[in-house]
Amino acid sequence: MAQQTMPSLARRALGTASSAPVRLADLATTMQRQGIDVIDLSAGRASESTPGFVVRAATQAMLAGDTHQTMARGRPEYREACARKLARENAIEADPETSILATLGCKQGLMLSLLAVLDPGDEVIIEDPCFVSYQPTVELVGGVPVAVPLRPETGFRWAARDLEAAVTERTKAILFCSPQNPTGAVHSAEDLDAIAAVAVEHDLFVISDEIYERVTWGGRRHISIATRPAMRERNLALMGLTKSFSMGGWRIGFVFGPEPVISAMVTLQQHLITSAGAFTQIGAAAALADPPPPEVTALWCDWERRCEFVASELDRMPGVSCRPPEGGYYAWADISGTGFSSEELAERLLRDYHVAVVPGRAFGPHGEGYLRITCVKSWDILQEAVSRLRDALSHPG
Ligand code: PMP
């Protein structure tokens, strides 16, 4: 009798590492369900829920029967709201008919962008450390990620020389994030110009992950690379509401880019998911159509204070140094003085002190020696987390 075994899985599935933040957040949820008082500072999820006016807009749409698929590129009202937001906040004039595509969040925008621009074997320059999903997503679509280090000496920006040296005949795109996850760097116009110069010189696409654009600190402002010269025809901007409007569970975002690329992505979208959600687009349109109301901007200000609090507390702990992030909502703590690897320390913190954080190594080899800690939890949670972390680091071994 034939042996009863399952057919083998695809190499691409077996060869894909898990997302450390998502895996750790799932583990923290499982531990909480077992009655363990875990504080989850792993994934980038704020304590606050989506603002009421956004929830109401989506709920009303759903109750009014707005429950069908939309145009593959997204509802006109949503794309118009995205275009208004781009004009108001990013100094970008975008045609909602041709240059905007509604996506299931930034992650899906990234996948579609890569599917649209990469042929198998094409190389994509990524940061090291970078968002954990860049390398797997590039590989899943048949591309080859080429990591270029971000070093503390350059404020976690690429050194122009390193970037230039990474370009080969197979390079097709540069993928970067600002405000950066995990380091919190916010790129200046000069930083962006240095990236743009390499892209123009070597005729590359530039995929910019701008998901943290609204959360910049210390008076800094996010600049979209699309506003730099010669970028409009080669930049795909990944935008989302997951972070700024606490809409991670809605799975909604958009991509802004040149008409031929967006058009190719629309065709792919028709097959992959048909369209982003009907009522989630209505909620997102409400969030983006007008300047954010005071309840939202006040929350962002409070997030800045929480980031400063966590970073300054960490900075005072034995073996740790940590500067407040320039943007985004993570503390990127240098733990090299503790004597632990990032994975050892993160494991110890979860096991013995019930605090879930992400080991820096998960973001790339140059993330070793760091922990990424989410700062946008409520003040009560942060006070307790800081006290547990202080306890852990004061009792090494
Ligand atoms: N890009 C970066 C840099 C992120 O940190 C995240 C979320 N952690 C995402 C994309 C995913 O965004 P979305 O929820 O919109 O898919």
GROMACS .gro file of C-alpha atoms and ligand atoms in nm:
model
  413
    1MET     CA    1   0.000   0.000   0.000
    2ALA     CA    2   0.125   0.346  -0.083
    3GLN     CA    3   0.256   0.534   0.217
    4GLN     CA    4   0.005   0.797   0.339
    5THR     CA    5   0.212   1.113   0.330
    6MET     CA    6   0.117   1.461   0.226
    7PRO     CA    7   0.262   1.600  -0.098
    8SER     CA    8   0.552   1.834  -0.034
    9LEU     CA    9   0.503   2.205   0.012
   10ALA     CA   10   0.651   2.466  -0.219
   11ARG     CA   11   1.012   2.567  -0.151
   12ARG     CA   12   0.896   2.928  -0.150
   13ALA     CA   13   0.661   2.854   0.141
   14LEU     CA   14   0.910   2.643   0.333
   15GLY     CA   15   1.188   2.893   0.273
   16THR     CA   16   1.001   3.197   0.403
   17ALA     CA   17   1.091   3.298   0.759
   18SER     CA   18   0.805   3.408   0.985
   19SER     CA   19   0.748   3.778   1.058
   20ALA     CA   20   0.900   3.820   1.406
   21PRO     CA   21   0.667   4.105   1.515
   22VAL     CA   22   0.352   3.926   1.396
   23ARG     CA   23   0.468   3.592   1.541
   24LEU     CA   24   0.557   3.751   1.876
   25ALA     CA   25   0.229   3.943   1.891
   26ASP     CA   26   0.042   3.616   1.826
   27LEU     CA   27   0.247   3.447   2.100
   28ALA     CA   28   0.171   3.732   2.342
   29THR     CA   29  -0.203   3.696   2.264
   30THR     CA   30  -0.185   3.321   2.326
   31MET     CA   31  -0.005   3.378   2.659
   32GLN     CA   32  -0.262   3.642   2.760
   33ARG     CA   33  -0.539   3.395   2.682
   34GLN     CA   34  -0.366   3.151   2.918
   35GLY     CA   35  -0.395   3.414   3.193
   36ILE     CA   36  -0.033   3.538   3.176
   37ASP     CA   37  -0.004   3.916   3.218
   38VAL     CA   38   0.208   3.977   2.908
   39ILE     CA   39   0.274   4.336   2.801
   40ASP     CA   40   0.296   4.329   2.425
   41LEU     CA   41   0.539   4.586   2.285
   42SER     CA   42   0.623   4.372   1.981
   43ALA     CA   43   0.411   4.460   1.676
   44GLY     CA   44   0.347   4.825   1.586
   45ARG     CA   45  -0.004   4.852   1.724
   46ALA     CA   46  -0.124   5.148   1.931
   47SER     CA   47  -0.348   5.108   2.237
   48GLU     CA   48  -0.601   5.350   2.086
   49SER     CA   49  -0.872   5.233   1.849
   50THR     CA   50  -0.970   5.394   1.518
   51PRO     CA   51  -1.127   5.742   1.569
   52GLY     CA   52  -1.508   5.738   1.600
   53PHE     CA   53  -1.578   5.954   1.293
   54VAL     CA   54  -1.395   5.700   1.074
   55VAL     CA   55  -1.578   5.402   1.228
   56ARG     CA   56  -1.913   5.579   1.188
   57ALA     CA   57  -1.854   5.651   0.820
   58ALA     CA   58  -1.774   5.286   0.748
   59THR     CA   59  -2.059   5.153   0.962
   60GLN     CA   60  -2.313   5.380   0.795
   61ALA     CA   61  -2.192   5.265   0.455
   62MET     CA   62  -2.227   4.902   0.556
   63LEU     CA   63  -2.575   4.953   0.702
   64ALA     CA   64  -2.674   5.134   0.382
   65GLY     CA   65  -2.591   4.818   0.189
   66ASP     CA   66  -2.249   4.921   0.064
   67THR     CA   67  -2.116   4.568   0.086
   68HIS     CA   68  -2.015   4.487  -0.271
   69GLN     CA   69  -1.680   4.488  -0.444
   70THR     CA   70  -1.565   4.823  -0.576
   71MET     CA   71  -1.375   4.920  -0.889
   72ALA     CA   72  -1.048   4.727  -0.893
   73ARG     CA   73  -0.847   5.047  -0.856
   74GLY     CA   74  -1.071   5.154  -0.566
   75ARG     CA   75  -1.381   5.368  -0.526
   76PRO     CA   76  -1.362   5.711  -0.691
   77GLU     CA   77  -1.450   5.884  -0.358
   78TYR     CA   78  -1.159   5.712  -0.183
   79ARG     CA   79  -0.911   5.791  -0.460
   80GLU     CA   80  -1.029   6.152  -0.460
   81ALA     CA   81  -0.977   6.171  -0.082
   82CYS     CA   82  -0.628   6.023  -0.129
   83ALA     CA   83  -0.550   6.283  -0.397
   84ARG     CA   84  -0.675   6.565  -0.170
   85LYS     CA   85  -0.454   6.437   0.109
   86LEU     CA   86  -0.151   6.414  -0.122
   87ALA     CA   87  -0.204   6.774  -0.237
   88ARG     CA   88  -0.263   6.903   0.116
   89GLU     CA   89   0.010   6.719   0.304
   90ASN     CA   90   0.265   6.588   0.055
   91ALA     CA   91   0.276   6.868  -0.205
   92ILE     CA   92   0.189   6.608  -0.470
   93GLU     CA   93  -0.064   6.671  -0.746
   94ALA     CA   94  -0.209   6.328  -0.820
   95ASP     CA   95  -0.476   6.233  -1.073
   96PRO     CA   96  -0.719   6.012  -0.880
   97GLU     CA   97  -0.830   5.848  -1.206
   98THR     CA   98  -0.489   5.719  -1.309
   99SER     CA   99  -0.224   5.746  -1.040
  100ILE     CA  100  -0.383   5.599  -0.726
  101LEU     CA  101  -0.469   5.239  -0.640
  102ALA     CA  102  -0.655   5.126  -0.326
  103THR     CA  103  -0.477   4.837  -0.154
  104LEU     CA  104  -0.525   4.606   0.143
  105GLY     CA  105  -0.271   4.805   0.343
  106CYS     CA  106   0.089   4.890   0.268
  107LYS     CA  107   0.198   4.529   0.264
  108GLN     CA  108  -0.030   4.451  -0.028
  109GLY     CA  109   0.080   4.773  -0.197
  110LEU     CA  110   0.439   4.651  -0.168
  111MET     CA  111   0.356   4.309  -0.310
  112LEU     CA  112   0.171   4.459  -0.608
  113SER     CA  113   0.446   4.714  -0.672
  114LEU     CA  114   0.711   4.444  -0.681
  115LEU     CA  115   0.496   4.219  -0.899
  116ALA     CA  116   0.454   4.507  -1.142
  117VAL     CA  117   0.820   4.608  -1.173
  118LEU     CA  118   1.036   4.298  -1.115
  119ASP     CA  119   1.127   4.019  -1.348
  120PRO     CA  120   1.268   3.701  -1.189
  121GLY     CA  121   1.626   3.760  -1.077
  122ASP     CA  122   1.597   4.139  -1.067
  123GLU     CA  123   1.766   4.292  -0.765
  124VAL     CA  124   1.605   4.528  -0.516
  125ILE     CA  125   1.817   4.736  -0.282
  126ILE     CA  126   1.679   4.727   0.073
  127GLU     CA  127   1.795   4.867   0.406
  128ASP     CA  128   1.965   4.665   0.679
  129PRO     CA  129   1.801   4.687   0.930
  130CYS     CA  130   1.461   4.716   0.760
  131PHE     CA  131   1.095   4.625   0.799
  132VAL     CA  132   1.087   4.246   0.839
  133SER     CA  133   0.864   4.184   0.537
  134TYR     CA  134   1.080   4.347   0.268
  135GLN     CA  135   1.322   4.060   0.212
  136PRO     CA  136   1.056   3.784   0.210
  137THR     CA  137   0.823   3.983  -0.017
  138VAL     CA  138   1.098   4.059  -0.270
  139GLU     CA  139   1.192   3.689  -0.268
  140LEU     CA  140   0.831   3.570  -0.300
  141VAL     CA  141   0.794   3.760  -0.625
  142GLY     CA  142   1.119   3.615  -0.759
  143GLY     CA  143   1.342   3.915  -0.691
  144VAL     CA  144   1.676   3.925  -0.514
  145PRO     CA  145   1.709   4.156  -0.212
  146VAL     CA  146   2.044   4.332  -0.178
  147ALA     CA  147   2.085   4.478   0.171
  148VAL     CA  148   2.281   4.800   0.223
  149PRO     CA  149   2.363   4.878   0.586
  150LEU     CA  150   2.223   5.167   0.785
  151ARG     CA  151   2.481   5.263   1.044
  152PRO     CA  152   2.441   5.464   1.364
  153GLU     CA  153   2.735   5.687   1.258
  154THR     CA  154   2.528   5.818   0.966
  155GLY     CA  155   2.208   5.848   1.173
  156PHE     CA  156   2.076   5.527   1.011
  157ARG     CA  157   2.083   5.676   0.661
  158TRP     CA  158   2.254   5.509   0.368
  159ALA     CA  159   2.607   5.627   0.299
  160ALA     CA  160   2.597   5.737  -0.069
  161ARG     CA  161   2.909   5.529  -0.138
  162ASP     CA  162   2.750   5.208   0.000
  163LEU     CA  163   2.435   5.266  -0.202
  164GLU     CA  164   2.622   5.328  -0.525
  165ALA     CA  165   2.840   5.019  -0.468
  166ALA     CA  166   2.532   4.796  -0.432
  167VAL     CA  167   2.399   4.873  -0.782
  168THR     CA  168   2.457   4.603  -1.045
  169GLU     CA  169   2.325   4.538  -1.394
  170ARG     CA  170   2.036   4.347  -1.237
  171THR     CA  171   1.926   4.623  -1.000
  172LYS     CA  172   1.570   4.730  -1.076
  173ALA     CA  173   1.450   4.918  -0.770
  174ILE     CA  174   1.544   5.082  -0.444
  175LEU     CA  175   1.304   5.015  -0.156
  176PHE     CA  176   1.330   5.233   0.152
  177CYS     CA  177   1.121   5.353   0.442
  178SER     CA  178   1.097   5.700   0.598
  179PRO     CA  179   1.018   5.753   0.881
  180GLN     CA  180   1.216   5.435   0.910
  181ASN     CA  181   1.111   5.115   1.080
  182PRO     CA  182   1.293   5.011   1.300
  183THR     CA  183   1.549   5.290   1.354
  184GLY     CA  184   1.313   5.592   1.357
  185ALA     CA  185   1.524   5.795   1.109
  186VAL     CA  186   1.332   6.065   0.918
  187HIS     CA  187   1.493   6.146   0.584
  188SER     CA  188   1.577   6.506   0.500
  189ALA     CA  189   1.554   6.653   0.148
  190GLU     CA  190   1.930   6.588   0.111
  191ASP     CA  191   1.892   6.223   0.216
  192LEU     CA  192   1.618   6.180  -0.043
  193ASP     CA  193   1.818   6.358  -0.311
  194ALA     CA  194   2.106   6.115  -0.255
  195ILE     CA  195   1.871   5.819  -0.314
  196ALA     CA  196   1.707   5.991  -0.612
  197ALA     CA  197   2.045   6.060  -0.773
  198VAL     CA  198   2.138   5.690  -0.771
  199ALA     CA  199   1.795   5.596  -0.906
  200VAL     CA  200   1.816   5.844  -1.193
  201GLU     CA  201   2.176   5.757  -1.275
  202HIS     CA  202   2.097   5.385  -1.302
  203ASP     CA  203   1.735   5.413  -1.422
  204LEU     CA  204   1.576   5.245  -1.119
  205PHE     CA  205   1.232   5.250  -0.964
  206VAL     CA  206   1.212   5.393  -0.613
  207ILE     CA  207   0.957   5.231  -0.384
  208SER     CA  208   0.908   5.451  -0.078
  209ASP     CA  209   0.726   5.310   0.224
  210GLU     CA  210   0.568   5.617   0.382
  211ILE     CA  211   0.338   5.443   0.630
  212TYR     CA  212   0.474   5.645   0.926
  213GLU     CA  213   0.457   5.980   0.741
  214ARG     CA  214   0.216   6.141   0.988
  215VAL     CA  215   0.414   6.052   1.299
  216THR     CA  216   0.731   6.261   1.290
  217TRP     CA  217   0.873   6.417   1.603
  218GLY     CA  218   1.081   6.711   1.722
  219GLY     CA  219   0.920   6.945   1.468
  220ARG     CA  220   1.039   6.733   1.174
  221ARG     CA  221   0.816   6.703   0.867
  222HIS     CA  222   0.795   6.405   0.636
  223ILE     CA  223   0.903   6.474   0.277
  224SER     CA  224   0.779   6.249  -0.002
  225ILE     CA  225   1.052   6.152  -0.247
  226ALA     CA  226   0.798   6.210  -0.529
  227THR     CA  227   0.852   6.585  -0.475
  228ARG     CA  228   1.222   6.557  -0.565
  229PRO     CA  229   1.326   6.619  -0.928
  230ALA     CA  230   1.277   6.337  -1.182
  231MET     CA  231   1.101   6.116  -0.932
  232ARG     CA  232   0.744   6.131  -1.059
  233GLU     CA  233   0.811   5.882  -1.337
  234ARG     CA  234   0.993   5.628  -1.117
  235ASN     CA  235   0.848   5.654  -0.765
  236LEU     CA  236   0.586   5.425  -0.617
  237ALA     CA  237   0.474   5.562  -0.280
  238LEU     CA  238   0.323   5.312  -0.035
  239MET     CA  239   0.074   5.490   0.188
  240GLY     CA  240  -0.145   5.356   0.467
  241LEU     CA  241  -0.370   5.434   0.760
  242THR     CA  242  -0.263   5.142   0.980
  243LYS     CA  243  -0.037   5.354   1.198
  244SER     CA  244  -0.164   5.713   1.203
  245PHE     CA  245  -0.535   5.625   1.237
  246SER     CA  246  -0.493   5.294   1.426
  247MET     CA  247  -0.657   5.113   1.135
  248GLY     CA  248  -0.435   4.805   1.121
  249GLY     CA  249  -0.732   4.569   1.137
  250TRP     CA  250  -0.906   4.739   0.845
  251ARG     CA  251  -0.636   4.642   0.596
  252ILE     CA  252  -0.653   4.956   0.388
  253GLY     CA  253  -0.397   5.178   0.218
  254PHE     CA  254  -0.306   5.306  -0.126
  255VAL     CA  255  -0.023   5.334  -0.374
  256PHE     CA  256   0.056   5.650  -0.565
  257GLY     CA  257   0.269   5.616  -0.878
  258PRO     CA  258   0.312   5.666  -1.254
  259GLU     CA  259   0.006   5.581  -1.465
  260PRO     CA  260   0.158   5.282  -1.655
  261VAL     CA  261   0.268   5.111  -1.333
  262ILE     CA  262  -0.062   5.175  -1.153
  263SER     CA  263  -0.246   5.047  -1.459
  264ALA     CA  264  -0.043   4.723  -1.453
  265MET     CA  265  -0.110   4.691  -1.081
  266VAL     CA  266  -0.486   4.732  -1.140
  267THR     CA  267  -0.479   4.431  -1.373
  268LEU     CA  268  -0.295   4.227  -1.110
  269GLN     CA  269  -0.540   4.348  -0.845
  270GLN     CA  270  -0.835   4.225  -1.053
  271HIS     CA  271  -0.703   3.871  -1.016
  272LEU     CA  272  -0.555   3.881  -0.668
  273ILE     CA  273  -0.827   4.039  -0.454
  274THR     CA  274  -1.073   4.208  -0.700
  275SER     CA  275  -1.072   4.528  -0.491
  276ALA     CA  276  -0.996   4.662  -0.146
  277GLY     CA  277  -1.293   4.646   0.094
  278ALA     CA  278  -1.598   4.860   0.008
  279PHE     CA  279  -1.674   5.007   0.350
  280THR     CA  280  -1.312   5.018   0.462
  281GLN     CA  281  -1.251   5.254   0.170
  282ILE     CA  282  -1.539   5.473   0.291
  283GLY     CA  283  -1.388   5.489   0.641
  284ALA     CA  284  -1.043   5.563   0.500
  285ALA     CA  285  -1.187   5.834   0.275
  286ALA     CA  286  -1.339   6.000   0.584
  287ALA     CA  287  -0.997   5.983   0.756
  288LEU     CA  288  -0.807   6.137   0.464
  289ALA     CA  289  -1.046   6.381   0.295
  290ASP     CA  290  -0.995   6.669   0.539
  291PRO     CA  291  -0.715   6.773   0.772
  292PRO     CA  292  -0.711   6.543   1.077
  293PRO     CA  293  -0.936   6.672   1.360
  294PRO     CA  294  -0.785   6.792   1.691
  295GLU     CA  295  -0.868   6.462   1.869
  296VAL     CA  296  -0.631   6.288   1.624
  297THR     CA  297  -0.351   6.544   1.620
  298ALA     CA  298  -0.362   6.559   2.002
  299LEU     CA  299  -0.313   6.182   2.011
  300TRP     CA  300  -0.012   6.204   1.779
  301CYS     CA  301   0.140   6.467   2.013
  302ASP     CA  302   0.087   6.232   2.305
  303TRP     CA  303   0.255   5.950   2.111
  304GLU     CA  304   0.560   6.172   2.078
  305ARG     CA  305   0.569   6.216   2.456
  306ARG     CA  306   0.537   5.839   2.502
  307CYS     CA  307   0.827   5.775   2.260
  308GLU     CA  308   1.043   6.026   2.450
  309PHE     CA  309   0.946   5.871   2.784
  310VAL     CA  310   1.029   5.514   2.681
  311ALA     CA  311   1.355   5.612   2.511
  312SER     CA  312   1.477   5.823   2.804
  313GLU     CA  313   1.388   5.550   3.056
  314LEU     CA  314   1.568   5.288   2.845
  315ASP     CA  315   1.869   5.513   2.810
  316ARG     CA  316   1.911   5.510   3.189
  317MET     CA  317   1.904   5.130   3.220
  318PRO     CA  318   2.229   4.935   3.266
  319GLY     CA  319   2.392   4.833   2.937
  320VAL     CA  320   2.136   5.022   2.723
  321SER     CA  321   2.154   5.340   2.522
  322CYS     CA  322   1.857   5.481   2.338
  323ARG     CA  323   1.779   5.810   2.164
  324PRO     CA  324   1.421   5.916   2.104
  325PRO     CA  325   1.308   5.828   1.751
  326GLU     CA  326   1.291   6.110   1.492
  327GLY     CA  327   0.964   5.959   1.376
  328GLY     CA  328   0.761   5.639   1.381
  329TYR     CA  329   0.666   5.488   1.709
  330TYR     CA  330   0.942   5.258   1.816
  331ALA     CA  331   1.234   5.293   2.053
  332TRP     CA  332   1.544   5.143   1.888
  333ALA     CA  333   1.751   5.054   2.192
  334ASP     CA  334   2.120   4.966   2.168
  335ILE     CA  335   2.157   4.675   2.411
  336SER     CA  336   2.510   4.578   2.315
  337GLY     CA  337   2.631   4.673   2.665
  338THR     CA  338   2.413   4.409   2.831
  339GLY     CA  339   2.622   4.113   2.712
  340PHE     CA  340   2.315   3.944   2.562
  341SER     CA  341   2.236   3.894   2.196
  342SER     CA  342   1.912   4.061   2.089
  343GLU     CA  343   1.738   3.725   2.061
  344GLU     CA  344   1.858   3.607   2.403
  345LEU     CA  345   1.746   3.928   2.570
  346ALA     CA  346   1.407   3.938   2.395
  347GLU     CA  347   1.345   3.576   2.492
  348ARG     CA  348   1.444   3.640   2.853
  349LEU     CA  349   1.220   3.948   2.872
  350LEU     CA  350   0.921   3.752   2.748
  351ARG     CA  351   0.983   3.437   2.951
  352ASP     CA  352   1.085   3.588   3.285
  353TYR     CA  353   0.934   3.939   3.280
  354HIS     CA  354   0.638   3.894   3.043
  355VAL     CA  355   0.732   4.181   2.815
  356ALA     CA  356   0.726   4.108   2.440
  357VAL     CA  357   0.971   4.313   2.229
  358VAL     CA  358   1.131   4.241   1.891
  359PRO     CA  359   1.499   4.137   1.872
  360GLY     CA  360   1.691   4.370   1.641
  361ARG     CA  361   1.834   4.071   1.452
  362ALA     CA  362   1.486   4.012   1.303
  363PHE     CA  363   1.535   4.331   1.096
  364GLY     CA  364   1.865   4.220   0.943
  365PRO     CA  365   2.225   4.146   1.048
  366HIS     CA  366   2.290   4.514   1.127
  367GLY     CA  367   1.998   4.507   1.368
  368GLU     CA  368   2.194   4.281   1.602
  369GLY     CA  369   2.269   4.452   1.932
  370TYR     CA  370   1.932   4.631   1.937
  371LEU     CA  371   1.576   4.576   2.056
  372ARG     CA  372   1.271   4.737   1.895
  373ILE     CA  373   1.013   4.846   2.146
  374THR     CA  374   0.668   4.980   2.056
  375CYS     CA  375   0.601   5.305   2.248
  376VAL     CA  376   0.238   5.382   2.158
  377LYS     CA  377   0.073   5.189   2.438
  378SER     CA  378  -0.126   5.360   2.714
  379TRP     CA  379   0.074   5.544   2.982
  380ASP     CA  380  -0.024   5.282   3.245
  381ILE     CA  381   0.104   4.999   3.028
  382LEU     CA  382   0.425   5.187   2.950
  383GLN     CA  383   0.493   5.265   3.319
  384GLU     CA  384   0.457   4.899   3.406
  385ALA     CA  385   0.664   4.788   3.104
  386VAL     CA  386   0.946   5.027   3.190
  387SER     CA  387   0.951   4.903   3.548
  388ARG     CA  388   0.973   4.540   3.432
  389LEU     CA  389   1.248   4.623   3.182
  390ARG     CA  390   1.445   4.810   3.450
  391ASP     CA  391   1.408   4.510   3.679
  392ALA     CA  392   1.525   4.270   3.408
  393LEU     CA  393   1.828   4.477   3.311
  394SER     CA  394   1.929   4.539   3.671
  395HIS     CA  395   1.941   4.163   3.732
  396PRO     CA  396   2.141   4.025   3.441
  397GLY     CA  397   2.217   3.656   3.416
  398PMP     N1  398   0.557   4.902   0.623
  398PMP     C1  399   0.615   4.922   0.742
  398PMP     C2  400   0.747   4.989   0.747
  398PMP     C3  401   0.553   4.879   0.859
  398PMP     O1  402   0.611   4.898   0.977
  398PMP     C4  403   0.427   4.814   0.850
  398PMP     C5  404   0.353   4.764   0.972
  398PMP     N2  405   0.429   4.721   1.075
  398PMP     C6  406   0.373   4.794   0.724
  398PMP     C7  407   0.438   4.840   0.612
  398PMP     C8  408   0.242   4.723   0.707
  398PMP     O2  409   0.143   4.815   0.679
  398PMP     P1  410  -0.008   4.773   0.651
  398PMP     O3  411  -0.069   4.737   0.784
  398PMP     O4  412  -0.069   4.899   0.596
  398PMP     O5  413  -0.006   4.660   0.557
   0.00000   0.00000   0.00000
